[in-house]
Amino acid sequence: MKLFYSDTFVLPLPEGHRFPMEKYRRLRERIVAAAVVPPEHLRVPHAATDTELLRAHDREYLRRCQAGELTAQEIRRIGFPWSPQMVERSRRSSGATIEACRAALEDGLAANLAGGTHHAYRDHGEGYCVFNDSAVAARAMQAEGRARRVVIVDCDVHQGNGTASILAGDETIFTFSIHGANNFPFHKEQSDLDIALEDGVSDQAYLDALDDGLSQAIELSRADLAIFLAGADPFADDRLGRLALSKYGLAERDRMVFEYCRQAGLPIAITMAGGYARDIDDTVDIHFQTLLAAARYSQSAR
């Protein structure tokens, strides 16, 4: 299993902006310490090119991002201060999902140690998301002739509004989002399949809903590739989550996604998406257990 990381392309952020980003470095360090994959399988991705990004994003938005011409309001909406490093890291994060998709189609499973930037729209970013890596990568696989149809399984606690908007009307990419009904974004877009959960939903109710959603999404998508957003933020102690899953419940979620994809013969590209636990080690634990399970799944599938 190949893993792609882009955390080294971020300069230190001001206090208040660090907590969404620090987890990526810690996750990579833990992956290395545990030798989850051989060192040669932990790779720095390419920066997504203009051609790759423009399959999902507006040309003028991309130009203004690159040139540092976003308005103060647009920067507040993204949630990070603009810098050339922010743009480079966002390009690398999309490049990592592209490369994870390529590797998954070759090997069955691969992961981006970041990504899942599902709030980015065609012409603007929001919610810590600049470019929409899932939409960019899905269309890259189609343009390269590697996949005809893609299913995006979004298990972040927040709806994949940008993904739904960008891909609306595209019958070749199926968007499935299971998320908190009362959480950000407060205006929801329409995915191909949305399951909205009330506050406080815990393990069994979540897994029952996911089981139903996966069954529909796999059948209706008729996909050649799955992109799985394995958000850590449905966790009970996530400060932005509002659901109540345990670490065990999240591990069962991952197992269920892997098993559905195995039965359908679907390669899986994993992205980490959100995670904002009060104790950052909990977020890193959840992401780590996803990747550890993925590595075991990859070995058993050979």
PDB file of C-alpha atoms in Angstrom:
ATOM      1  CA  MET A   1       0.000   0.000   0.000  1.00  0.00           C
ATOM      2  CA  LYS A   2       1.374   3.406  -1.010  1.00  0.00           C
ATOM      3  CA  LEU A   3       0.870   6.525   1.131  1.00  0.00           C
ATOM      4  CA  PHE A   4       1.278  10.115  -0.064  1.00  0.00           C
ATOM      5  CA  TYR A   5       1.931  13.095   2.205  1.00  0.00           C
ATOM      6  CA  SER A   6       2.097  16.862   1.773  1.00  0.00           C
ATOM      7  CA  ASP A   7       2.455  18.167   5.346  1.00  0.00           C
ATOM      8  CA  THR A   8       6.050  19.302   4.776  1.00  0.00           C
ATOM      9  CA  PHE A   9       4.812  22.038   2.424  1.00  0.00           C
ATOM     10  CA  VAL A  10       3.240  24.165   5.182  1.00  0.00           C
ATOM     11  CA  LEU A  11       5.104  26.858   7.085  1.00  0.00           C
ATOM     12  CA  PRO A  12       4.128  27.353  10.757  1.00  0.00           C
ATOM     13  CA  LEU A  13       0.698  28.953  10.994  1.00  0.00           C
ATOM     14  CA  PRO A  14      -0.383  31.643  13.457  1.00  0.00           C
ATOM     15  CA  GLU A  15      -1.904  30.482  16.726  1.00  0.00           C
ATOM     16  CA  GLY A  16      -5.545  29.626  16.150  1.00  0.00           C
ATOM     17  CA  HIS A  17      -4.859  28.222  12.684  1.00  0.00           C
ATOM     18  CA  ARG A  18      -2.672  25.303  13.760  1.00  0.00           C
ATOM     19  CA  PHE A  19      -5.114  22.762  15.096  1.00  0.00           C
ATOM     20  CA  PRO A  20      -6.541  21.595  11.743  1.00  0.00           C
ATOM     21  CA  MET A  21      -3.032  21.114  10.305  1.00  0.00           C
ATOM     22  CA  GLU A  22      -0.818  19.752  13.084  1.00  0.00           C
ATOM     23  CA  LYS A  23      -2.434  16.322  12.911  1.00  0.00           C
ATOM     24  CA  TYR A  24      -0.952  15.619   9.470  1.00  0.00           C
ATOM     25  CA  ARG A  25       2.656  15.858  10.622  1.00  0.00           C
ATOM     26  CA  ARG A  26       1.918  13.777  13.711  1.00  0.00           C
ATOM     27  CA  LEU A  27       0.131  11.151  11.626  1.00  0.00           C
ATOM     28  CA  ARG A  28       3.054  10.801   9.225  1.00  0.00           C
ATOM     29  CA  GLU A  29       5.505  10.532  12.123  1.00  0.00           C
ATOM     30  CA  ARG A  30       3.401   7.781  13.685  1.00  0.00           C
ATOM     31  CA  ILE A  31       3.168   5.914  10.382  1.00  0.00           C
ATOM     32  CA  VAL A  32       6.966   6.030  10.108  1.00  0.00           C
ATOM     33  CA  ALA A  33       7.521   4.972  13.744  1.00  0.00           C
ATOM     34  CA  ALA A  34       5.166   1.995  13.365  1.00  0.00           C
ATOM     35  CA  ALA A  35       6.595   0.996   9.966  1.00  0.00           C
ATOM     36  CA  VAL A  36       3.068   0.601   8.603  1.00  0.00           C
ATOM     37  CA  VAL A  37       4.478   0.548   5.067  1.00  0.00           C
ATOM     38  CA  PRO A  38       8.022   0.151   3.717  1.00  0.00           C
ATOM     39  CA  PRO A  39       9.841   3.526   3.510  1.00  0.00           C
ATOM     40  CA  GLU A  40       9.740   3.507  -0.291  1.00  0.00           C
ATOM     41  CA  HIS A  41       5.937   3.360  -0.176  1.00  0.00           C
ATOM     42  CA  LEU A  42       5.697   6.669   1.732  1.00  0.00           C
ATOM     43  CA  ARG A  43       5.949   9.299  -0.979  1.00  0.00           C
ATOM     44  CA  VAL A  44       5.794  13.043  -1.619  1.00  0.00           C
ATOM     45  CA  PRO A  45       3.182  13.722  -4.315  1.00  0.00           C
ATOM     46  CA  HIS A  46       3.398  16.034  -7.291  1.00  0.00           C
ATOM     47  CA  ALA A  47       1.655  19.401  -7.113  1.00  0.00           C
ATOM     48  CA  ALA A  48      -1.598  19.202  -9.054  1.00  0.00           C
ATOM     49  CA  THR A  49      -1.157  21.015 -12.346  1.00  0.00           C
ATOM     50  CA  ASP A  50      -3.396  23.763 -13.703  1.00  0.00           C
ATOM     51  CA  THR A  51      -4.793  21.244 -16.198  1.00  0.00           C
ATOM     52  CA  GLU A  52      -5.708  18.855 -13.390  1.00  0.00           C
ATOM     53  CA  LEU A  53      -7.246  21.548 -11.184  1.00  0.00           C
ATOM     54  CA  LEU A  54      -9.210  23.190 -13.989  1.00  0.00           C
ATOM     55  CA  ARG A  55     -11.243  20.037 -14.572  1.00  0.00           C
ATOM     56  CA  ALA A  56     -12.993  20.922 -11.296  1.00  0.00           C
ATOM     57  CA  HIS A  57     -12.232  24.606 -10.684  1.00  0.00           C
ATOM     58  CA  ASP A  58     -12.829  27.965 -12.297  1.00  0.00           C
ATOM     59  CA  ARG A  59      -9.839  29.412 -14.167  1.00  0.00           C
ATOM     60  CA  GLU A  60     -10.149  32.869 -12.615  1.00  0.00           C
ATOM     61  CA  TYR A  61     -10.407  31.429  -9.092  1.00  0.00           C
ATOM     62  CA  LEU A  62      -7.254  29.398  -9.667  1.00  0.00           C
ATOM     63  CA  ARG A  63      -5.424  32.424 -11.069  1.00  0.00           C
ATOM     64  CA  ARG A  64      -6.371  34.619  -8.116  1.00  0.00           C
ATOM     65  CA  CYS A  65      -5.419  31.867  -5.645  1.00  0.00           C
ATOM     66  CA  GLN A  66      -2.001  31.552  -7.205  1.00  0.00           C
ATOM     67  CA  ALA A  67      -1.451  35.322  -7.442  1.00  0.00           C
ATOM     68  CA  GLY A  68      -2.565  36.077  -3.885  1.00  0.00           C
ATOM     69  CA  GLU A  69      -5.523  38.145  -5.097  1.00  0.00           C
ATOM     70  CA  LEU A  70      -8.252  36.561  -2.994  1.00  0.00           C
ATOM     71  CA  THR A  71     -10.321  39.096  -1.081  1.00  0.00           C
ATOM     72  CA  ALA A  72     -10.237  39.315   2.703  1.00  0.00           C
ATOM     73  CA  GLN A  73     -13.726  37.830   2.774  1.00  0.00           C
ATOM     74  CA  GLU A  74     -12.651  34.874   0.600  1.00  0.00           C
ATOM     75  CA  ILE A  75      -9.645  34.231   2.857  1.00  0.00           C
ATOM     76  CA  ARG A  76     -11.855  34.328   5.975  1.00  0.00           C
ATOM     77  CA  ARG A  77     -14.188  31.850   4.296  1.00  0.00           C
ATOM     78  CA  ILE A  78     -11.291  29.456   3.723  1.00  0.00           C
ATOM     79  CA  GLY A  79     -10.095  29.906   7.310  1.00  0.00           C
ATOM     80  CA  PHE A  80      -6.343  30.100   6.636  1.00  0.00           C
ATOM     81  CA  PRO A  81      -4.197  33.156   5.920  1.00  0.00           C
ATOM     82  CA  TRP A  82      -3.061  33.229   2.281  1.00  0.00           C
ATOM     83  CA  SER A  83       0.560  32.455   1.486  1.00  0.00           C
ATOM     84  CA  PRO A  84       2.414  30.877  -1.445  1.00  0.00           C
ATOM     85  CA  GLN A  85       3.034  27.882   0.830  1.00  0.00           C
ATOM     86  CA  MET A  86      -0.705  27.505   1.447  1.00  0.00           C
ATOM     87  CA  VAL A  87      -1.313  27.340  -2.305  1.00  0.00           C
ATOM     88  CA  GLU A  88       1.550  24.894  -2.842  1.00  0.00           C
ATOM     89  CA  ARG A  89       0.352  22.619  -0.072  1.00  0.00           C
ATOM     90  CA  SER A  90      -3.189  22.706  -1.471  1.00  0.00           C
ATOM     91  CA  ARG A  91      -1.861  21.734  -4.891  1.00  0.00           C
ATOM     92  CA  ARG A  92       0.191  18.929  -3.319  1.00  0.00           C
ATOM     93  CA  SER A  93      -2.798  17.671  -1.363  1.00  0.00           C
ATOM     94  CA  SER A  94      -4.826  17.375  -4.574  1.00  0.00           C
ATOM     95  CA  GLY A  95      -1.813  15.780  -6.251  1.00  0.00           C
ATOM     96  CA  ALA A  96      -1.653  13.264  -3.403  1.00  0.00           C
ATOM     97  CA  THR A  97      -5.240  12.172  -3.999  1.00  0.00           C
ATOM     98  CA  ILE A  98      -4.583  11.884  -7.737  1.00  0.00           C
ATOM     99  CA  GLU A  99      -1.573   9.675  -7.021  1.00  0.00           C
ATOM    100  CA  ALA A 100      -3.467   7.665  -4.415  1.00  0.00           C
ATOM    101  CA  CYS A 101      -6.148   6.974  -7.030  1.00  0.00           C
ATOM    102  CA  ARG A 102      -3.548   5.876  -9.570  1.00  0.00           C
ATOM    103  CA  ALA A 103      -1.881   3.615  -6.998  1.00  0.00           C
ATOM    104  CA  ALA A 104      -5.222   2.178  -5.861  1.00  0.00           C
ATOM    105  CA  LEU A 105      -6.142   1.288  -9.418  1.00  0.00           C
ATOM    106  CA  GLU A 106      -2.812  -0.539  -9.725  1.00  0.00           C
ATOM    107  CA  ASP A 107      -2.572  -2.131  -6.271  1.00  0.00           C
ATOM    108  CA  GLY A 108      -6.131  -2.132  -4.928  1.00  0.00           C
ATOM    109  CA  LEU A 109      -5.686   0.436  -2.151  1.00  0.00           C
ATOM    110  CA  ALA A 110      -3.682   3.596  -1.402  1.00  0.00           C
ATOM    111  CA  ALA A 111      -4.040   6.703   0.754  1.00  0.00           C
ATOM    112  CA  ASN A 112      -3.412  10.416   0.979  1.00  0.00           C
ATOM    113  CA  LEU A 113      -2.347  11.342   4.520  1.00  0.00           C
ATOM    114  CA  ALA A 114      -4.337  14.561   4.113  1.00  0.00           C
ATOM    115  CA  GLY A 115      -7.000  15.507   1.559  1.00  0.00           C
ATOM    116  CA  GLY A 116     -10.746  15.221   1.806  1.00  0.00           C
ATOM    117  CA  THR A 117     -11.109  18.961   1.109  1.00  0.00           C
ATOM    118  CA  HIS A 118     -14.765  18.600   0.254  1.00  0.00           C
ATOM    119  CA  HIS A 119     -15.953  22.149   1.049  1.00  0.00           C
ATOM    120  CA  ALA A 120     -14.080  23.712  -1.888  1.00  0.00           C
ATOM    121  CA  TYR A 121     -16.427  24.810  -4.666  1.00  0.00           C
ATOM    122  CA  ARG A 122     -15.626  25.404  -8.301  1.00  0.00           C
ATOM    123  CA  ASP A 123     -15.079  29.146  -7.749  1.00  0.00           C
ATOM    124  CA  HIS A 124     -14.274  29.530  -4.050  1.00  0.00           C
ATOM    125  CA  GLY A 125     -12.897  27.752  -1.013  1.00  0.00           C
ATOM    126  CA  GLU A 126     -14.318  27.429   2.484  1.00  0.00           C
ATOM    127  CA  GLY A 127     -13.991  25.411   5.672  1.00  0.00           C
ATOM    128  CA  TYR A 128     -10.185  24.896   5.457  1.00  0.00           C
ATOM    129  CA  CYS A 129     -10.568  23.727   1.833  1.00  0.00           C
ATOM    130  CA  VAL A 130      -8.939  25.495  -1.137  1.00  0.00           C
ATOM    131  CA  PHE A 131      -9.147  22.913  -3.947  1.00  0.00           C
ATOM    132  CA  ASN A 132     -11.524  19.951  -4.027  1.00  0.00           C
ATOM    133  CA  ASP A 133      -9.172  16.991  -4.230  1.00  0.00           C
ATOM    134  CA  SER A 134     -11.895  14.356  -4.653  1.00  0.00           C
ATOM    135  CA  ALA A 135     -13.435  16.070  -7.686  1.00  0.00           C
ATOM    136  CA  VAL A 136     -10.002  16.860  -9.127  1.00  0.00           C
ATOM    137  CA  ALA A 137      -8.766  13.275  -8.699  1.00  0.00           C
ATOM    138  CA  ALA A 138     -11.941  11.609  -9.974  1.00  0.00           C
ATOM    139  CA  ARG A 139     -11.836  13.649 -13.164  1.00  0.00           C
ATOM    140  CA  ALA A 140      -8.105  13.053 -13.535  1.00  0.00           C
ATOM    141  CA  MET A 141      -8.692   9.292 -13.499  1.00  0.00           C
ATOM    142  CA  GLN A 142     -11.357   9.684 -16.171  1.00  0.00           C
ATOM    143  CA  ALA A 143      -9.184  11.956 -18.321  1.00  0.00           C
ATOM    144  CA  GLU A 144      -6.298   9.476 -18.068  1.00  0.00           C
ATOM    145  CA  GLY A 145      -8.572   6.600 -19.090  1.00  0.00           C
ATOM    146  CA  ARG A 146      -8.011   4.766 -15.796  1.00  0.00           C
ATOM    147  CA  ALA A 147     -11.628   4.807 -14.567  1.00  0.00           C
ATOM    148  CA  ARG A 148     -14.938   5.486 -16.261  1.00  0.00           C
ATOM    149  CA  ARG A 149     -17.098   5.807 -13.159  1.00  0.00           C
ATOM    150  CA  VAL A 150     -16.179   6.824  -9.596  1.00  0.00           C
ATOM    151  CA  VAL A 151     -18.040   6.697  -6.280  1.00  0.00           C
ATOM    152  CA  ILE A 152     -17.114   9.194  -3.552  1.00  0.00           C
ATOM    153  CA  VAL A 153     -17.915   7.823  -0.090  1.00  0.00           C
ATOM    154  CA  ASP A 154     -17.779  10.834   2.221  1.00  0.00           C
ATOM    155  CA  CYS A 155     -17.805   9.861   5.910  1.00  0.00           C
ATOM    156  CA  ASP A 156     -16.614  13.195   7.245  1.00  0.00           C
ATOM    157  CA  VAL A 157     -19.114  14.546   9.791  1.00  0.00           C
ATOM    158  CA  HIS A 158     -19.746  17.612   7.594  1.00  0.00           C
ATOM    159  CA  GLN A 159     -21.591  17.359   4.292  1.00  0.00           C
ATOM    160  CA  GLY A 160     -19.409  17.368   1.178  1.00  0.00           C
ATOM    161  CA  ASN A 161     -21.129  20.474  -0.138  1.00  0.00           C
ATOM    162  CA  GLY A 162     -18.409  21.582  -2.535  1.00  0.00           C
ATOM    163  CA  THR A 163     -18.085  18.095  -3.985  1.00  0.00           C
ATOM    164  CA  ALA A 164     -21.850  17.845  -4.490  1.00  0.00           C
ATOM    165  CA  SER A 165     -21.942  21.247  -6.177  1.00  0.00           C
ATOM    166  CA  ILE A 166     -19.001  20.668  -8.525  1.00  0.00           C
ATOM    167  CA  LEU A 167     -20.236  17.234  -9.581  1.00  0.00           C
ATOM    168  CA  ALA A 168     -23.967  18.006  -9.765  1.00  0.00           C
ATOM    169  CA  GLY A 169     -25.408  16.538 -12.954  1.00  0.00           C
ATOM    170  CA  ASP A 170     -22.319  14.387 -13.623  1.00  0.00           C
ATOM    171  CA  GLU A 171     -23.749  10.884 -13.875  1.00  0.00           C
ATOM    172  CA  THR A 172     -20.284   9.310 -14.039  1.00  0.00           C
ATOM    173  CA  ILE A 173     -19.262  10.348 -10.494  1.00  0.00           C
ATOM    174  CA  PHE A 174     -21.604   9.325  -7.670  1.00  0.00           C
ATOM    175  CA  THR A 175     -21.474  11.430  -4.493  1.00  0.00           C
ATOM    176  CA  PHE A 176     -22.537   9.873  -1.181  1.00  0.00           C
ATOM    177  CA  SER A 177     -22.305  11.888   2.039  1.00  0.00           C
ATOM    178  CA  ILE A 178     -23.241  10.702   5.546  1.00  0.00           C
ATOM    179  CA  HIS A 179     -23.053  13.656   7.927  1.00  0.00           C
ATOM    180  CA  GLY A 180     -24.561  15.626  10.793  1.00  0.00           C
ATOM    181  CA  ALA A 181     -27.843  17.272   9.853  1.00  0.00           C
ATOM    182  CA  ASN A 182     -27.341  20.326  12.061  1.00  0.00           C
ATOM    183  CA  ASN A 183     -23.656  20.875  11.461  1.00  0.00           C
ATOM    184  CA  PHE A 184     -21.617  23.022   9.071  1.00  0.00           C
ATOM    185  CA  PRO A 185     -22.304  23.711   6.227  1.00  0.00           C
ATOM    186  CA  PHE A 186     -25.614  25.174   7.256  1.00  0.00           C
ATOM    187  CA  HIS A 187     -26.747  25.353   3.631  1.00  0.00           C
ATOM    188  CA  LYS A 188     -26.474  21.813   2.286  1.00  0.00           C
ATOM    189  CA  GLU A 189     -26.056  20.978  -1.386  1.00  0.00           C
ATOM    190  CA  GLN A 190     -27.669  17.888  -2.904  1.00  0.00           C
ATOM    191  CA  SER A 191     -25.390  14.889  -3.283  1.00  0.00           C
ATOM    192  CA  ASP A 192     -26.506  11.875  -5.278  1.00  0.00           C
ATOM    193  CA  LEU A 193     -27.174  10.318  -1.864  1.00  0.00           C
ATOM    194  CA  ASP A 194     -27.260  12.194   1.446  1.00  0.00           C
ATOM    195  CA  ILE A 195     -27.820  10.667   4.873  1.00  0.00           C
ATOM    196  CA  ALA A 196     -28.239  13.390   7.493  1.00  0.00           C
ATOM    197  CA  LEU A 197     -27.978  12.316  11.130  1.00  0.00           C
ATOM    198  CA  GLU A 198     -29.285  14.078  14.215  1.00  0.00           C
ATOM    199  CA  ASP A 199     -26.949  15.300  16.962  1.00  0.00           C
ATOM    200  CA  GLY A 200     -25.705  12.635  19.361  1.00  0.00           C
ATOM    201  CA  VAL A 201     -26.035   9.642  17.030  1.00  0.00           C
ATOM    202  CA  SER A 202     -23.707   6.897  18.301  1.00  0.00           C
ATOM    203  CA  ASP A 203     -22.145   3.721  16.949  1.00  0.00           C
ATOM    204  CA  GLN A 204     -24.983   1.369  16.113  1.00  0.00           C
ATOM    205  CA  ALA A 205     -27.380   3.906  14.614  1.00  0.00           C
ATOM    206  CA  TYR A 206     -24.529   5.353  12.540  1.00  0.00           C
ATOM    207  CA  LEU A 207     -23.394   1.955  11.286  1.00  0.00           C
ATOM    208  CA  ASP A 208     -26.944   0.937  10.403  1.00  0.00           C
ATOM    209  CA  ALA A 209     -27.369   4.121   8.362  1.00  0.00           C
ATOM    210  CA  LEU A 210     -23.964   3.650   6.712  1.00  0.00           C
ATOM    211  CA  ASP A 211     -24.799   0.059   5.809  1.00  0.00           C
ATOM    212  CA  ASP A 212     -27.902   1.226   3.983  1.00  0.00           C
ATOM    213  CA  GLY A 213     -26.030   4.074   2.296  1.00  0.00           C
ATOM    214  CA  LEU A 214     -23.142   1.946   1.103  1.00  0.00           C
ATOM    215  CA  SER A 215     -25.513  -0.636  -0.308  1.00  0.00           C
ATOM    216  CA  GLN A 216     -27.260   2.030  -2.371  1.00  0.00           C
ATOM    217  CA  ALA A 217     -24.126   3.920  -3.397  1.00  0.00           C
ATOM    218  CA  ILE A 218     -22.222   0.854  -4.576  1.00  0.00           C
ATOM    219  CA  GLU A 219     -25.181  -0.466  -6.531  1.00  0.00           C
ATOM    220  CA  LEU A 220     -26.219   2.833  -8.119  1.00  0.00           C
ATOM    221  CA  SER A 221     -22.739   4.131  -8.950  1.00  0.00           C
ATOM    222  CA  ARG A 222     -21.569   1.111 -10.961  1.00  0.00           C
ATOM    223  CA  ALA A 223     -18.116   2.483 -10.227  1.00  0.00           C
ATOM    224  CA  ASP A 224     -14.582   1.423 -11.151  1.00  0.00           C
ATOM    225  CA  LEU A 225     -12.996   3.275  -8.203  1.00  0.00           C
ATOM    226  CA  ALA A 226     -13.994   4.454  -4.726  1.00  0.00           C
ATOM    227  CA  ILE A 227     -12.639   7.573  -3.022  1.00  0.00           C
ATOM    228  CA  PHE A 228     -13.223   7.215   0.745  1.00  0.00           C
ATOM    229  CA  LEU A 229     -13.150  10.319   2.967  1.00  0.00           C
ATOM    230  CA  ALA A 230     -12.358   8.764   6.344  1.00  0.00           C
ATOM    231  CA  GLY A 231     -13.056  11.759   8.566  1.00  0.00           C
ATOM    232  CA  ALA A 232     -12.162  11.409  12.243  1.00  0.00           C
ATOM    233  CA  ASP A 233     -14.726  14.031  13.233  1.00  0.00           C
ATOM    234  CA  PRO A 234     -17.784  11.813  13.922  1.00  0.00           C
ATOM    235  CA  PHE A 235     -15.846  10.985  17.132  1.00  0.00           C
ATOM    236  CA  ALA A 236     -17.724  11.751  20.364  1.00  0.00           C
ATOM    237  CA  ASP A 237     -15.073  14.165  21.661  1.00  0.00           C
ATOM    238  CA  ASP A 238     -14.590  16.098  18.420  1.00  0.00           C
ATOM    239  CA  ARG A 239     -15.071  19.798  19.068  1.00  0.00           C
ATOM    240  CA  LEU A 240     -16.775  20.340  15.675  1.00  0.00           C
ATOM    241  CA  GLY A 241     -18.545  17.001  15.304  1.00  0.00           C
ATOM    242  CA  ARG A 242     -21.845  16.811  17.227  1.00  0.00           C
ATOM    243  CA  LEU A 243     -22.072  13.024  16.750  1.00  0.00           C
ATOM    244  CA  ALA A 244     -21.037  10.469  19.381  1.00  0.00           C
ATOM    245  CA  LEU A 245     -19.086   7.656  17.745  1.00  0.00           C
ATOM    246  CA  SER A 246     -16.434   5.781  19.698  1.00  0.00           C
ATOM    247  CA  LYS A 247     -13.072   4.802  18.265  1.00  0.00           C
ATOM    248  CA  TYR A 248     -14.437   1.281  18.008  1.00  0.00           C
ATOM    249  CA  GLY A 249     -17.427   2.549  16.014  1.00  0.00           C
ATOM    250  CA  LEU A 250     -15.136   4.437  13.639  1.00  0.00           C
ATOM    251  CA  ALA A 251     -13.006   1.316  13.164  1.00  0.00           C
ATOM    252  CA  GLU A 252     -16.189  -0.585  12.296  1.00  0.00           C
ATOM    253  CA  ARG A 253     -17.083   2.152   9.838  1.00  0.00           C
ATOM    254  CA  ASP A 254     -13.744   1.667   8.073  1.00  0.00           C
ATOM    255  CA  ARG A 255     -14.139  -2.096   8.048  1.00  0.00           C
ATOM    256  CA  MET A 256     -17.602  -1.771   6.547  1.00  0.00           C
ATOM    257  CA  VAL A 257     -16.396   0.514   3.747  1.00  0.00           C
ATOM    258  CA  PHE A 258     -13.476  -1.795   2.956  1.00  0.00           C
ATOM    259  CA  GLU A 259     -15.715  -4.848   2.953  1.00  0.00           C
ATOM    260  CA  TYR A 260     -18.341  -3.318   0.669  1.00  0.00           C
ATOM    261  CA  CYS A 261     -15.627  -2.254  -1.762  1.00  0.00           C
ATOM    262  CA  ARG A 262     -13.979  -5.687  -1.595  1.00  0.00           C
ATOM    263  CA  GLN A 263     -17.242  -7.406  -2.447  1.00  0.00           C
ATOM    264  CA  ALA A 264     -17.761  -5.027  -5.378  1.00  0.00           C
ATOM    265  CA  GLY A 265     -14.165  -5.394  -6.604  1.00  0.00           C
ATOM    266  CA  LEU A 266     -13.580  -1.663  -6.120  1.00  0.00           C
ATOM    267  CA  PRO A 267     -10.096  -0.193  -5.623  1.00  0.00           C
ATOM    268  CA  ILE A 268     -10.076   2.355  -2.786  1.00  0.00           C
ATOM    269  CA  ALA A 269      -8.233   5.666  -2.482  1.00  0.00           C
ATOM    270  CA  ILE A 270      -8.463   6.950   1.107  1.00  0.00           C
ATOM    271  CA  THR A 271      -8.240  10.559   2.252  1.00  0.00           C
ATOM    272  CA  MET A 272      -8.201  11.721   5.866  1.00  0.00           C
ATOM    273  CA  ALA A 273     -10.699  14.632   5.743  1.00  0.00           C
ATOM    274  CA  GLY A 274     -11.638  16.301   9.055  1.00  0.00           C
ATOM    275  CA  GLY A 275     -10.735  15.666  12.666  1.00  0.00           C
ATOM    276  CA  TYR A 276     -10.765  18.225  15.480  1.00  0.00           C
ATOM    277  CA  ALA A 277     -10.793  16.298  18.749  1.00  0.00           C
ATOM    278  CA  ARG A 278     -10.160  18.232  21.943  1.00  0.00           C
ATOM    279  CA  ASP A 279      -7.073  16.048  22.378  1.00  0.00           C
ATOM    280  CA  ILE A 280      -5.242  15.990  19.044  1.00  0.00           C
ATOM    281  CA  ASP A 281      -3.866  12.541  19.892  1.00  0.00           C
ATOM    282  CA  ASP A 282      -7.411  11.168  19.593  1.00  0.00           C
ATOM    283  CA  THR A 283      -7.680  12.482  16.031  1.00  0.00           C
ATOM    284  CA  VAL A 284      -4.283  11.027  15.148  1.00  0.00           C
ATOM    285  CA  ASP A 285      -5.296   7.690  16.736  1.00  0.00           C
ATOM    286  CA  ILE A 286      -8.437   7.520  14.591  1.00  0.00           C
ATOM    287  CA  HIS A 287      -6.624   8.354  11.344  1.00  0.00           C
ATOM    288  CA  PHE A 288      -3.860   5.921  12.260  1.00  0.00           C
ATOM    289  CA  GLN A 289      -6.296   3.063  12.907  1.00  0.00           C
ATOM    290  CA  THR A 290      -7.873   3.730   9.480  1.00  0.00           C
ATOM    291  CA  LEU A 291      -4.495   3.389   7.788  1.00  0.00           C
ATOM    292  CA  LEU A 292      -3.470   0.392   9.873  1.00  0.00           C
ATOM    293  CA  ALA A 293      -6.727  -1.357   8.949  1.00  0.00           C
ATOM    294  CA  ALA A 294      -6.161  -0.401   5.324  1.00  0.00           C
ATOM    295  CA  ALA A 295      -2.667  -1.906   5.365  1.00  0.00           C
ATOM    296  CA  ARG A 296      -4.011  -5.154   6.818  1.00  0.00           C
ATOM    297  CA  TYR A 297      -6.858  -5.173   4.305  1.00  0.00           C
ATOM    298  CA  SER A 298      -4.385  -4.598   1.466  1.00  0.00           C
ATOM    299  CA  GLN A 299      -2.230  -7.522   2.599  1.00  0.00           C
ATOM    300  CA  SER A 300      -5.175  -9.871   3.038  1.00  0.00           C
ATOM    301  CA  ALA A 301      -6.555  -8.987  -0.406  1.00  0.00           C
ATOM    302  CA  ARG A 302      -3.415 -10.148  -2.214  1.00  0.00           C
TER     303      ARG A 302
END
